[in-house]
CSV table of N, CA and C in Angstrom, one decimal:
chain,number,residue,atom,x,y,z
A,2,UNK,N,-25.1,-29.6,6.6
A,2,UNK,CA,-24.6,-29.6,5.3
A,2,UNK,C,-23.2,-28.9,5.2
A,3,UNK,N,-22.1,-29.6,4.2
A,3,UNK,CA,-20.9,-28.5,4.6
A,3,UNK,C,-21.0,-27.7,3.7
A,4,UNK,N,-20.1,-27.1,4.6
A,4,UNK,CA,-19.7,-25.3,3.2
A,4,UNK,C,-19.0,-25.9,2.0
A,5,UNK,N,-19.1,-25.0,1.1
A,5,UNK,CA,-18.1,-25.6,-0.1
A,5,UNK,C,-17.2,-24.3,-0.1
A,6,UNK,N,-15.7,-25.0,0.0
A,6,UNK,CA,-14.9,-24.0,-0.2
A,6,UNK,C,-14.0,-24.3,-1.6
A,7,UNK,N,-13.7,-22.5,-2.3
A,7,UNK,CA,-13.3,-22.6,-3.5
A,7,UNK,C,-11.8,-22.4,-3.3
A,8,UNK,N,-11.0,-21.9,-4.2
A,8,UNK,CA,-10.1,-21.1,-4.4
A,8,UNK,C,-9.9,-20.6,-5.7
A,9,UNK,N,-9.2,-19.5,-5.5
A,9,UNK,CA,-9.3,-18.7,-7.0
A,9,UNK,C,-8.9,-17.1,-7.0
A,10,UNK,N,-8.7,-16.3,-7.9
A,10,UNK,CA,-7.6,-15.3,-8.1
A,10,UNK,C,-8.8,-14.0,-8.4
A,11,UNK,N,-7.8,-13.1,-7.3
A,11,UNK,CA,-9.1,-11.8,-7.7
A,11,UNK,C,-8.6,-11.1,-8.5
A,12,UNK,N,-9.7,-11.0,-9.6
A,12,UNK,CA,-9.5,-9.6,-10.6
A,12,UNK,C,-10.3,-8.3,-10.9
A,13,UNK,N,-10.7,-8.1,-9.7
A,13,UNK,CA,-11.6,-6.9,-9.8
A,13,UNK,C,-12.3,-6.8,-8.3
A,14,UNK,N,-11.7,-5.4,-7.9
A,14,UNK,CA,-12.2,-4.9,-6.7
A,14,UNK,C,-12.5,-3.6,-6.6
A,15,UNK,N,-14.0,-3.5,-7.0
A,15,UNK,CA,-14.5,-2.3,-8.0
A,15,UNK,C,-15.0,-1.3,-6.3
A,16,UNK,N,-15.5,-2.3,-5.5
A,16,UNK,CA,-16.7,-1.4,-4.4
A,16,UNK,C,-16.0,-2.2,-3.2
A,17,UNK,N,-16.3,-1.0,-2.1
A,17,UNK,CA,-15.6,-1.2,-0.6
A,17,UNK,C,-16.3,-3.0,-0.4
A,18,UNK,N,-15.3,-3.7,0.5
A,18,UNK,CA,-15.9,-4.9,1.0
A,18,UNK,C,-16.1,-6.0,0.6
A,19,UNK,N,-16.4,-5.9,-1.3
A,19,UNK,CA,-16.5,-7.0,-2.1
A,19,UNK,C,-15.7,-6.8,-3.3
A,20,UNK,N,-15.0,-8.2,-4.0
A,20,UNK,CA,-14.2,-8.7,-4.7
A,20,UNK,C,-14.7,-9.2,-5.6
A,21,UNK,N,-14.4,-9.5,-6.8
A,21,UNK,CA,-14.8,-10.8,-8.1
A,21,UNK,C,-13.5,-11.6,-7.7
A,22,UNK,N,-14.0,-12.8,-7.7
A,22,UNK,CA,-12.6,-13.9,-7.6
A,22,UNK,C,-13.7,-14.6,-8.9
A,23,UNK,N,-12.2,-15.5,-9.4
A,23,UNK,CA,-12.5,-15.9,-10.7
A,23,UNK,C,-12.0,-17.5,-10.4
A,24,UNK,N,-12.6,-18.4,-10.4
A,24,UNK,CA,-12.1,-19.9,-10.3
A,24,UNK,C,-12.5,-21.0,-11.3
A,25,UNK,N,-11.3,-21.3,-11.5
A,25,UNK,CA,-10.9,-22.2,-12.3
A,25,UNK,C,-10.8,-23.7,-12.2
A,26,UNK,N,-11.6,-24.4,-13.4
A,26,UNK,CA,-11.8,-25.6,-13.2
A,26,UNK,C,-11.6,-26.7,-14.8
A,27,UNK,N,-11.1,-27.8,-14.7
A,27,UNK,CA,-10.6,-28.5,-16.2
A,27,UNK,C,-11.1,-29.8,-16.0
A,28,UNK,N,-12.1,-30.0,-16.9
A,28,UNK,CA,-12.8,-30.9,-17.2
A,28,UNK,C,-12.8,-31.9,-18.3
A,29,UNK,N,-12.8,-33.4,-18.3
A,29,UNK,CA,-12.3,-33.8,-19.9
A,29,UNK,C,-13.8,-34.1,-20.3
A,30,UNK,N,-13.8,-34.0,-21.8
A,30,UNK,CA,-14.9,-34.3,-22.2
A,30,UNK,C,-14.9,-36.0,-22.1
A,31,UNK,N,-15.8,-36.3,-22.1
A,31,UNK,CA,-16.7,-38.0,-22.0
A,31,UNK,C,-16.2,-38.6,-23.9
A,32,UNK,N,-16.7,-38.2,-24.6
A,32,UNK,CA,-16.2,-38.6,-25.9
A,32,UNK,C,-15.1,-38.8,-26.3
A,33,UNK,N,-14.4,-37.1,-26.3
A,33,UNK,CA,-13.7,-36.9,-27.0
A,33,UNK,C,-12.1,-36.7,-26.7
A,34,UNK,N,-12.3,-37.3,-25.2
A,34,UNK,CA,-11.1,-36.8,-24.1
A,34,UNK,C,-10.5,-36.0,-24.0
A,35,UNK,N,-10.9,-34.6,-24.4
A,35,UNK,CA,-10.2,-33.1,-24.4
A,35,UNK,C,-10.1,-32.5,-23.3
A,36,UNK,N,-9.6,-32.1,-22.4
A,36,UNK,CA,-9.6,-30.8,-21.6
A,36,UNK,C,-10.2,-29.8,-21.6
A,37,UNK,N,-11.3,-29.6,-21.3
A,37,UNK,CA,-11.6,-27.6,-21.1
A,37,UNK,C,-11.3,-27.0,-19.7
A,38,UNK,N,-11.1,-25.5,-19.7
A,38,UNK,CA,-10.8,-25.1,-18.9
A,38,UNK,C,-12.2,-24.1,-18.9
A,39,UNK,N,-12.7,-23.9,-17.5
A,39,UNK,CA,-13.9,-23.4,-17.4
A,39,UNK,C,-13.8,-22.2,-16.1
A,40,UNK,N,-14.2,-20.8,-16.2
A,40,UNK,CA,-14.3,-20.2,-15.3
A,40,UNK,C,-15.5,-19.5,-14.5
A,41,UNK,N,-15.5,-19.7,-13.6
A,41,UNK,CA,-16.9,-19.3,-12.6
A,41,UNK,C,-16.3,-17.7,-12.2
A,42,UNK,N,-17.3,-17.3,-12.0
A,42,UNK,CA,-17.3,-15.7,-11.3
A,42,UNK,C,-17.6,-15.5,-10.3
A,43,UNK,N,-17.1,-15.2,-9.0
A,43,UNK,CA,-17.8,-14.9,-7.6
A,43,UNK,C,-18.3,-14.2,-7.3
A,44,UNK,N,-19.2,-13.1,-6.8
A,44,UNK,CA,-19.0,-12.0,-6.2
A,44,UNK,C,-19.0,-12.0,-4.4
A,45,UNK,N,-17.5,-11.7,-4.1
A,45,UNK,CA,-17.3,-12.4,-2.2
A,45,UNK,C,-17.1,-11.4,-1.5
A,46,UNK,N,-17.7,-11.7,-0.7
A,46,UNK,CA,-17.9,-10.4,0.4
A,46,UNK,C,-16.1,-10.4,1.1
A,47,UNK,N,-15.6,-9.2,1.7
A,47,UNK,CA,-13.8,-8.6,2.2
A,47,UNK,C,-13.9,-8.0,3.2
A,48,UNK,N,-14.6,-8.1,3.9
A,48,UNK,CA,-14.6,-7.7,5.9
A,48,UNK,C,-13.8,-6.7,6.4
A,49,UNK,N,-12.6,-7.5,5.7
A,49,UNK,CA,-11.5,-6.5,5.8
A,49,UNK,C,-11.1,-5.2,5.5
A,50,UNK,N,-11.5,-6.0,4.0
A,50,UNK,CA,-10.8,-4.9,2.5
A,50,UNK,C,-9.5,-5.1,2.5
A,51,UNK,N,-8.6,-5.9,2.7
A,51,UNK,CA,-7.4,-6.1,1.9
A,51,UNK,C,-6.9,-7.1,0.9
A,52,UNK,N,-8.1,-7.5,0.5
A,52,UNK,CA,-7.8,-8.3,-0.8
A,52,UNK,C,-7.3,-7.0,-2.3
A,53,UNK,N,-6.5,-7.4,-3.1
A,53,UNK,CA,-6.0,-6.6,-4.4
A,53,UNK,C,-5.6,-7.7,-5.5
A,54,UNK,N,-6.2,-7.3,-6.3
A,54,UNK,CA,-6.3,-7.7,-7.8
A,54,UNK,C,-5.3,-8.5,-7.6
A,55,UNK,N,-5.1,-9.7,-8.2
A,55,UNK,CA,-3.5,-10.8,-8.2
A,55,UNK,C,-4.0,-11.5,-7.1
A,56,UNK,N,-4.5,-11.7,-5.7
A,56,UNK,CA,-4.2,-12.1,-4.6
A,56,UNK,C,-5.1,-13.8,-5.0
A,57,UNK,N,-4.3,-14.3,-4.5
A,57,UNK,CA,-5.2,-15.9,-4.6
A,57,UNK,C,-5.6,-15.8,-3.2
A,58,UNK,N,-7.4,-16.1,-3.1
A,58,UNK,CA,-7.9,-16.4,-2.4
A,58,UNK,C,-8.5,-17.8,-2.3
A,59,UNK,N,-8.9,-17.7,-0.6
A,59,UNK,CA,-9.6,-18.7,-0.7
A,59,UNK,C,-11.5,-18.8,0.1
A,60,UNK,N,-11.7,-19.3,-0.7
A,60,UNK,CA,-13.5,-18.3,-0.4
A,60,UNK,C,-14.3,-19.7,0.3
A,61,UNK,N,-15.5,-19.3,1.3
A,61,UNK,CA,-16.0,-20.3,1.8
A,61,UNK,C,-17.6,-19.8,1.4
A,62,UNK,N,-18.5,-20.6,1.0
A,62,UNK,CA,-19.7,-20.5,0.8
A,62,UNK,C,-20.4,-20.3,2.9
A,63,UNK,N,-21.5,-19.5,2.3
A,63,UNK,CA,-21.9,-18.4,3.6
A,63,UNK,C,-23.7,-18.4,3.3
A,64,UNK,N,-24.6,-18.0,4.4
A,64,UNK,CA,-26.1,-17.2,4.0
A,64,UNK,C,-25.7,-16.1,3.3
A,65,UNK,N,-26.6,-15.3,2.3
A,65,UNK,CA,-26.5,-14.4,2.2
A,65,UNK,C,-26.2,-13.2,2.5
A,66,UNK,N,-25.1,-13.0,2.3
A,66,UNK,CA,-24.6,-11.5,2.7
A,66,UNK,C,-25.6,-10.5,1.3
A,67,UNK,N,-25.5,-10.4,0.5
A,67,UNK,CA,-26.7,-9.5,-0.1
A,67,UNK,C,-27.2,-10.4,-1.1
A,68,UNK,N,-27.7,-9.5,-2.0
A,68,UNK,CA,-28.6,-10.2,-3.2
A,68,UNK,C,-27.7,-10.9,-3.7
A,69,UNK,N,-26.2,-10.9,-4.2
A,69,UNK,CA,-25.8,-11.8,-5.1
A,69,UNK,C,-24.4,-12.1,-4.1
A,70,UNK,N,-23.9,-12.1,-3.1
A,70,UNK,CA,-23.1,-12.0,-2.5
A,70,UNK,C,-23.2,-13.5,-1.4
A,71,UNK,N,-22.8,-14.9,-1.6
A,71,UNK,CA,-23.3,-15.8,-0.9
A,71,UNK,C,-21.9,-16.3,-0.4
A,72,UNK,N,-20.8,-15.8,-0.7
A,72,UNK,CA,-19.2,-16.0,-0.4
A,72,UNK,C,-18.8,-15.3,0.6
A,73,UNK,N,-17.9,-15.2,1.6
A,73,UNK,CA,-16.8,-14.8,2.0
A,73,UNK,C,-15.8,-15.3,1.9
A,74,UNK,N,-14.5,-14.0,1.9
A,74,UNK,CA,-13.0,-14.7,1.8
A,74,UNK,C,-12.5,-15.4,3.3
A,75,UNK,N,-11.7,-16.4,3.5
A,75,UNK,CA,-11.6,-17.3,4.4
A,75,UNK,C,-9.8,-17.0,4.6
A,76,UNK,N,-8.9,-17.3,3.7
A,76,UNK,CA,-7.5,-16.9,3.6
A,76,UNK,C,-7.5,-16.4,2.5
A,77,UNK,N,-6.0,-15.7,2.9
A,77,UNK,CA,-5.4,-14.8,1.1
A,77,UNK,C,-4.0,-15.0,1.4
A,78,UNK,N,-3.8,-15.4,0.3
A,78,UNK,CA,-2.3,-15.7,-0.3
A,78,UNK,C,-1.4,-14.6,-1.2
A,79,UNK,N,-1.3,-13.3,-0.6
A,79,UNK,CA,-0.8,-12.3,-0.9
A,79,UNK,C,0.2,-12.3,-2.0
A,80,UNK,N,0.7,-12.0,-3.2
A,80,UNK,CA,1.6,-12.2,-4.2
A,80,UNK,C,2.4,-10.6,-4.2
């Protein structure tokens, strides 16, 4: 099965190792042909630790790294 990879912008790098990336997605409604813009929350594992708030990443789905942690970051696009 493949990985699903996202991309999306970190805003919060509260604990050593992990990040919140936030990804963004725009959907039209079926009726009413409107646009929404819809955001998902990650919580992705940073190996590194040099991901910082602003940085667009780009995240690959993974096993388990902990209870809610099923991401790691794959590239970053430093700003």
């Amino acid at each position: 099965m493949p990985r699903r990879v996202v991309s999306g912008v970190v805003f919060a790098s509260n604990s050593a190792n992990t990040v919140k990336v936030r990804a963004t997605t725009r959907r039209k409604h079926a009726f009413y042909k409107k646009y929404f813009t819809f955001h998902t929350t990650f919580l992705v594992h940073d190996p590194a630790g040099n991901c910082e708030v602003g940085d667009t990443v780009e995240i690959i789905e993974t096993p388990p790294v902990s209870k809610r942690k099923y991401w790691v970051v794959q590239d970053t696009n430093k700003q």
